[in-house]
CSV table of C-alpha atoms in Angstrom, one decimal:
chain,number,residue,atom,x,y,z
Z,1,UNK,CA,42.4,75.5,49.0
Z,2,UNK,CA,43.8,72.0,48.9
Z,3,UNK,CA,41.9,69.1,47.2
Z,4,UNK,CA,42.8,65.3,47.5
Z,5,UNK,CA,42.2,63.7,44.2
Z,6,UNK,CA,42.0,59.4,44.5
Z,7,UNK,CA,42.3,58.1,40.9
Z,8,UNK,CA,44.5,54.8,40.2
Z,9,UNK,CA,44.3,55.7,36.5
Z,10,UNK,CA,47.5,57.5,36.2
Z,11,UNK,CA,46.9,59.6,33.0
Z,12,UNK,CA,43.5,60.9,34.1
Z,13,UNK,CA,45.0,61.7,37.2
Z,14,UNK,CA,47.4,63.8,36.0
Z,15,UNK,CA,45.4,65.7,33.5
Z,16,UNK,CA,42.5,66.2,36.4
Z,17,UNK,CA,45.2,67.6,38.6
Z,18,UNK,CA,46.6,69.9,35.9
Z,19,UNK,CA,42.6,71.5,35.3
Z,20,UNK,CA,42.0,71.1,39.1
Z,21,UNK,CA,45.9,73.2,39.8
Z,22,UNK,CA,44.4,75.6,36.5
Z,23,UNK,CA,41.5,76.3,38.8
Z,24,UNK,CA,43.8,77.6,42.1
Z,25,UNK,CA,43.5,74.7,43.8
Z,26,UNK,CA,46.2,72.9,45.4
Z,27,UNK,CA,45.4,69.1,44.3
Z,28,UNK,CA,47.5,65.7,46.7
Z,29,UNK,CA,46.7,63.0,44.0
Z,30,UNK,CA,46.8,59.0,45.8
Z,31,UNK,CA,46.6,56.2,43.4
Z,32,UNK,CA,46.0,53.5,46.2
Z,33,UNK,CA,43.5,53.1,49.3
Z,34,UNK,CA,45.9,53.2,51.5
Z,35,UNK,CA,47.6,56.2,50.5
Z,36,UNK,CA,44.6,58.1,50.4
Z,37,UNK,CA,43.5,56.7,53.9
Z,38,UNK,CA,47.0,58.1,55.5
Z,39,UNK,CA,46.9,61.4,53.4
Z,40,UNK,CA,43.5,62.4,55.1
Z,41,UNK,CA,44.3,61.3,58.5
Z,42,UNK,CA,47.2,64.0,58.4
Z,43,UNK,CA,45.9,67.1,55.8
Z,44,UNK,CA,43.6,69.1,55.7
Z,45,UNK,CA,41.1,69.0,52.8
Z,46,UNK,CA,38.5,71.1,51.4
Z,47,UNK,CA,37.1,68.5,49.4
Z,48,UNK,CA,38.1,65.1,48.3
Z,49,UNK,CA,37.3,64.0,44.3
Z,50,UNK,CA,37.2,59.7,45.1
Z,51,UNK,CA,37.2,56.9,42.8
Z,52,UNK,CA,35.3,53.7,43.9
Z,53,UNK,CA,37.4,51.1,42.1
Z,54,UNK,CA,40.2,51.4,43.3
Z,55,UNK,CA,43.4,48.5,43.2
Z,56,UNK,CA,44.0,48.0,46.9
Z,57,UNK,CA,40.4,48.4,48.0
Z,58,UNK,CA,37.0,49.5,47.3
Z,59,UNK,CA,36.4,53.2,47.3
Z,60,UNK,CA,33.0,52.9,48.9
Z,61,UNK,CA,34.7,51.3,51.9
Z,62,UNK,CA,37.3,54.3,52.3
Z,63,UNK,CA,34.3,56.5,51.9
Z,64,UNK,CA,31.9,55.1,54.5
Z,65,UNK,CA,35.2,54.6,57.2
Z,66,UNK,CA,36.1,58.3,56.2
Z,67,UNK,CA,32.5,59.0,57.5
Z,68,UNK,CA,32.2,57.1,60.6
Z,69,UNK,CA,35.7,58.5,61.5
Z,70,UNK,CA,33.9,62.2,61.5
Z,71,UNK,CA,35.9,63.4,58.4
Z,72,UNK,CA,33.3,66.2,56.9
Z,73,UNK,CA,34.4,67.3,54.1
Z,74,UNK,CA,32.5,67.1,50.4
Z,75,UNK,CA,33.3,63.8,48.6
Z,76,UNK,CA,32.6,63.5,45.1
Z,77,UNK,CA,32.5,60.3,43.5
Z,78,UNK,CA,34.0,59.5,40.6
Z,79,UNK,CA,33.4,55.9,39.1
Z,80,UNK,CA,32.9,53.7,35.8
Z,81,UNK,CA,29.9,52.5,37.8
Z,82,UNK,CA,26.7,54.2,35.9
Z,83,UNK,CA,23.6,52.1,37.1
Z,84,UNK,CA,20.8,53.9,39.3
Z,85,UNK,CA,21.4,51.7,41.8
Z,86,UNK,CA,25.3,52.1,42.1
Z,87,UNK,CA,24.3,55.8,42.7
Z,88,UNK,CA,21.9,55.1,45.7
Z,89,UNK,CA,24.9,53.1,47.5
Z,90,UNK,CA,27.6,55.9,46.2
Z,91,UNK,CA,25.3,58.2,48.1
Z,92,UNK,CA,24.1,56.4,50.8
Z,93,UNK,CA,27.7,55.4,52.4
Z,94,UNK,CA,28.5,59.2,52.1
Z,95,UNK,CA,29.4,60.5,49.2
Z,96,UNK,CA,27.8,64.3,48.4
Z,97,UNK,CA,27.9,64.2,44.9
Z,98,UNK,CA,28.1,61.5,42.1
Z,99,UNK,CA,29.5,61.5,38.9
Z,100,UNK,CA,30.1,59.1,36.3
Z,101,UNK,CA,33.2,58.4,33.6
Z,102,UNK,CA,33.5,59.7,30.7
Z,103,UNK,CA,32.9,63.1,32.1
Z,104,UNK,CA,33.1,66.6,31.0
Z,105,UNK,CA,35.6,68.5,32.8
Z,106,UNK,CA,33.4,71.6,32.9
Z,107,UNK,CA,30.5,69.7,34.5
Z,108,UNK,CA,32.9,68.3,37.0
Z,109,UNK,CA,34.2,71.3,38.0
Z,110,UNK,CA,30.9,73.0,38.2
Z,111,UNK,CA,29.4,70.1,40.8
Z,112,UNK,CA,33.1,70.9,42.8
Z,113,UNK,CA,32.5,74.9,42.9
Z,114,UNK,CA,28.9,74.2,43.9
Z,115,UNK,CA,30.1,71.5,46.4
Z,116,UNK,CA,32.9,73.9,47.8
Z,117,UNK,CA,30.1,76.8,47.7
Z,118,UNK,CA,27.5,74.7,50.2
Z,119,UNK,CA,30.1,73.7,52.3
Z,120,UNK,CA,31.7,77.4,52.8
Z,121,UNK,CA,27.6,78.8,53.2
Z,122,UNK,CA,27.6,80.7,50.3
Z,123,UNK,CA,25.2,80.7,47.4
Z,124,UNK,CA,26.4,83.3,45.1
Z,125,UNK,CA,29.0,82.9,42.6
Z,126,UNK,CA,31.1,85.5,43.7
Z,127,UNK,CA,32.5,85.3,47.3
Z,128,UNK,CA,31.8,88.5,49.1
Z,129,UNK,CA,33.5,89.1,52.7
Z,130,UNK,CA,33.9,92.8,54.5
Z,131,UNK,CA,33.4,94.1,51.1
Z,132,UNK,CA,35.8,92.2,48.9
Z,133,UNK,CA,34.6,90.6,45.8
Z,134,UNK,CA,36.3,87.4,44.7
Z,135,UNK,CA,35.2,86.4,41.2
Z,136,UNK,CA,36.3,82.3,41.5
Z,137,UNK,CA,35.8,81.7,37.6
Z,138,UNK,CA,38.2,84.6,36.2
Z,139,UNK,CA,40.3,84.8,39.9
Z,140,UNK,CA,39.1,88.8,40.1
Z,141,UNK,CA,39.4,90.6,42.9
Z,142,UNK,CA,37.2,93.8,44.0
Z,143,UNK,CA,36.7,96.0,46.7
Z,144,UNK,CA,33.7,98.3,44.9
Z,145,UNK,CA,32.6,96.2,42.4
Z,146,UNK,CA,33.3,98.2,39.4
Z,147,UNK,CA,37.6,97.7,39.2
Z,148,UNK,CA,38.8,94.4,39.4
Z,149,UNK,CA,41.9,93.3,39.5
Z,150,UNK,CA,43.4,90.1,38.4
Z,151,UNK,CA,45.3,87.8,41.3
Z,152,UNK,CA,48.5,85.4,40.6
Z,153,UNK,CA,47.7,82.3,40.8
Z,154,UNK,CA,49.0,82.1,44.2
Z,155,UNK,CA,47.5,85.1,45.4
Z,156,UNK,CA,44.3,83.8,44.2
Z,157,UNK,CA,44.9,80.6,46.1
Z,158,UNK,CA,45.6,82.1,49.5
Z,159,UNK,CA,43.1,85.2,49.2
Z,160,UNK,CA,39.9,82.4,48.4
Z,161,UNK,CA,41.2,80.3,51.5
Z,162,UNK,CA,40.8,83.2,54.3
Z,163,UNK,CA,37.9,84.5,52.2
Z,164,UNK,CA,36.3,81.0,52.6
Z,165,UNK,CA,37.8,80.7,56.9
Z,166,UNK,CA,37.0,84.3,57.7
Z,167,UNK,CA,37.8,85.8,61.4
Z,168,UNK,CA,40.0,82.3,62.2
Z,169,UNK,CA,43.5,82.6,63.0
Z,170,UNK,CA,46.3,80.9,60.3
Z,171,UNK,CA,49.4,80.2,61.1
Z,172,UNK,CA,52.2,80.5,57.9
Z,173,UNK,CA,52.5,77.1,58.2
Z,174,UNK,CA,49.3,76.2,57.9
Z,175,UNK,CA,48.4,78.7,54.9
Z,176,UNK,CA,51.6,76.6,53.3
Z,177,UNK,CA,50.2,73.5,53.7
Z,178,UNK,CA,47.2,75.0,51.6
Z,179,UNK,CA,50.0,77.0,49.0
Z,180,UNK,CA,51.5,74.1,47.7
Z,181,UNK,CA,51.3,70.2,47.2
Z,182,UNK,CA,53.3,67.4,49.1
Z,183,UNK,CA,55.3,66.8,46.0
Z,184,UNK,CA,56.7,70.2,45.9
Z,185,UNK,CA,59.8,71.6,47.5
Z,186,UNK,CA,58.9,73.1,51.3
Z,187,UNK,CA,58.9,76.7,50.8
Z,188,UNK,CA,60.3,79.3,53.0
Z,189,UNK,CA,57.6,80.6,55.7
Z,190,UNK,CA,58.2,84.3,55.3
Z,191,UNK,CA,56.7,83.5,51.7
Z,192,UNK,CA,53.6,83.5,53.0
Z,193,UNK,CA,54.5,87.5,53.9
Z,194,UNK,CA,55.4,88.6,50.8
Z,195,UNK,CA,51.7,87.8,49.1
Z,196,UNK,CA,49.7,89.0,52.2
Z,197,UNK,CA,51.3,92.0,51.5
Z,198,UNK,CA,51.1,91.8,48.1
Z,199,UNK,CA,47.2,91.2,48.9
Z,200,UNK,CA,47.2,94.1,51.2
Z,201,UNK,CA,48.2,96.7,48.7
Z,202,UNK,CA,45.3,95.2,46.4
Z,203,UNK,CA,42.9,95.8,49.2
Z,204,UNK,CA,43.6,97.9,52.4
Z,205,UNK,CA,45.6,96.9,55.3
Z,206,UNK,CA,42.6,96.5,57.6
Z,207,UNK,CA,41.3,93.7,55.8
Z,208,UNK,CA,44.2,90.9,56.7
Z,209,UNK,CA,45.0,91.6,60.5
Z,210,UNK,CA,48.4,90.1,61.7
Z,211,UNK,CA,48.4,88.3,65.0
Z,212,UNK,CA,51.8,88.5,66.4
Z,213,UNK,CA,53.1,84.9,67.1
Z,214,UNK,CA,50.2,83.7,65.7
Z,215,UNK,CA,49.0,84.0,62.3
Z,216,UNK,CA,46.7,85.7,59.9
Z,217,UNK,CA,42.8,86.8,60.0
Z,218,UNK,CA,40.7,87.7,57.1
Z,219,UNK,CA,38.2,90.2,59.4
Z,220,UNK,CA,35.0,89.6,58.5
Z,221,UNK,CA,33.9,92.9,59.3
């Protein structure tokens, strides 16, 4: 699942990155507006961590642009700015969630999972699809509930993305995209083979369906 992380402080966007890439998540990092604006006119994001003050621009104008362009996605806010009232704006020109600095990196994290969780329709903590458990806090993986396994961190990454996009069709490039970051080397495509079938010994064949010349399903049922 890939993140866009818009922080112009360079150190705490690193370390954010490094918990955020700790988690399974695949994290773009832009330190200007206008990187950020071209980044999420070409990727596609799960959920976008923003910071309002940002060099080039304000965040809250990125934000309410990102919306009237259609872009649905969670946005959590991330700012210096701690009154009441910077909140109500933060919220009211789109963002989902609102936090302030300094933050815990727990509590962060938490508001993301339960961002990620709304958006995907699921209330539960563990993701549950045809039968598969995915246990998103210790990256488990079940198929009765009683054995669970523990995923790579790769594995984990591509298993929680068609667990959260059941019954739609990925291509390997696509699945890629959501693998790895823009700053890492392009892997080879038939990569994505080796850990769906490294995922298909952990949980049946049945359960990741191969369309020739097409892609990859997650059935739902």
């Amino acid at each position: 699942m890939k993140l866009l992380l818009v922080e112009d402080d360079d150190l705490l966007a690193e370390s954010l990155a490094e918990t955020l890439q700790d988690e399974g998540y695949s994290v773009d990092t832009a330190t200007r507006m206008r990187v950020a604006d071209a980044l999420m006119a070409t990727e596609d994001y799960a959920l976008a961590i923003l910071d309002i003050g940002l060099p080039d621009g304000s965040g809250l104008d990125l934000l309410q642009r990102w919306r009237e362009q259609g872009h649905r996605l969670p946005i959590l806010a991330l700012t210096a700015r701690d009154t009441w009232e910077d909140k109500v704006v933060g919220l009211r020109r789109g963002a989902d969630d609102y936090m302030t600095k300094p933050f815990h990196e727990a509590e962060l994290l938490a508001r993301l999972h339960a961002l990620l969780r709304r958006q995907s329709g699921g209330l539960a903590q563990r993701l549950t699809v045809n039968g598969v458990q995915l246990d998103e806090q210790t990256q488990e993986v079940s198929t009765d509930g009683v054995t669970w396994h523990s995923l790579t961190a790769t594995e984990f990454r591509l298993l929680r993305y068609l667990m959260h996009h059941p019954d739609h069709v990925h291509s390997k490039v696509l699945l890629l995209d959501q693998l790895y970051t823009l700053d890492q080397d392009a892997p080879a495509p038939n990569l994505v083979e080796v850990y769906i079938g490294r995922l298909r010994r952990r949980l049946g064949k049945h359960i990741i369906q191969t369309r020739r010349g097409q892609g990859y399903v997650f059935a739902s049922r």
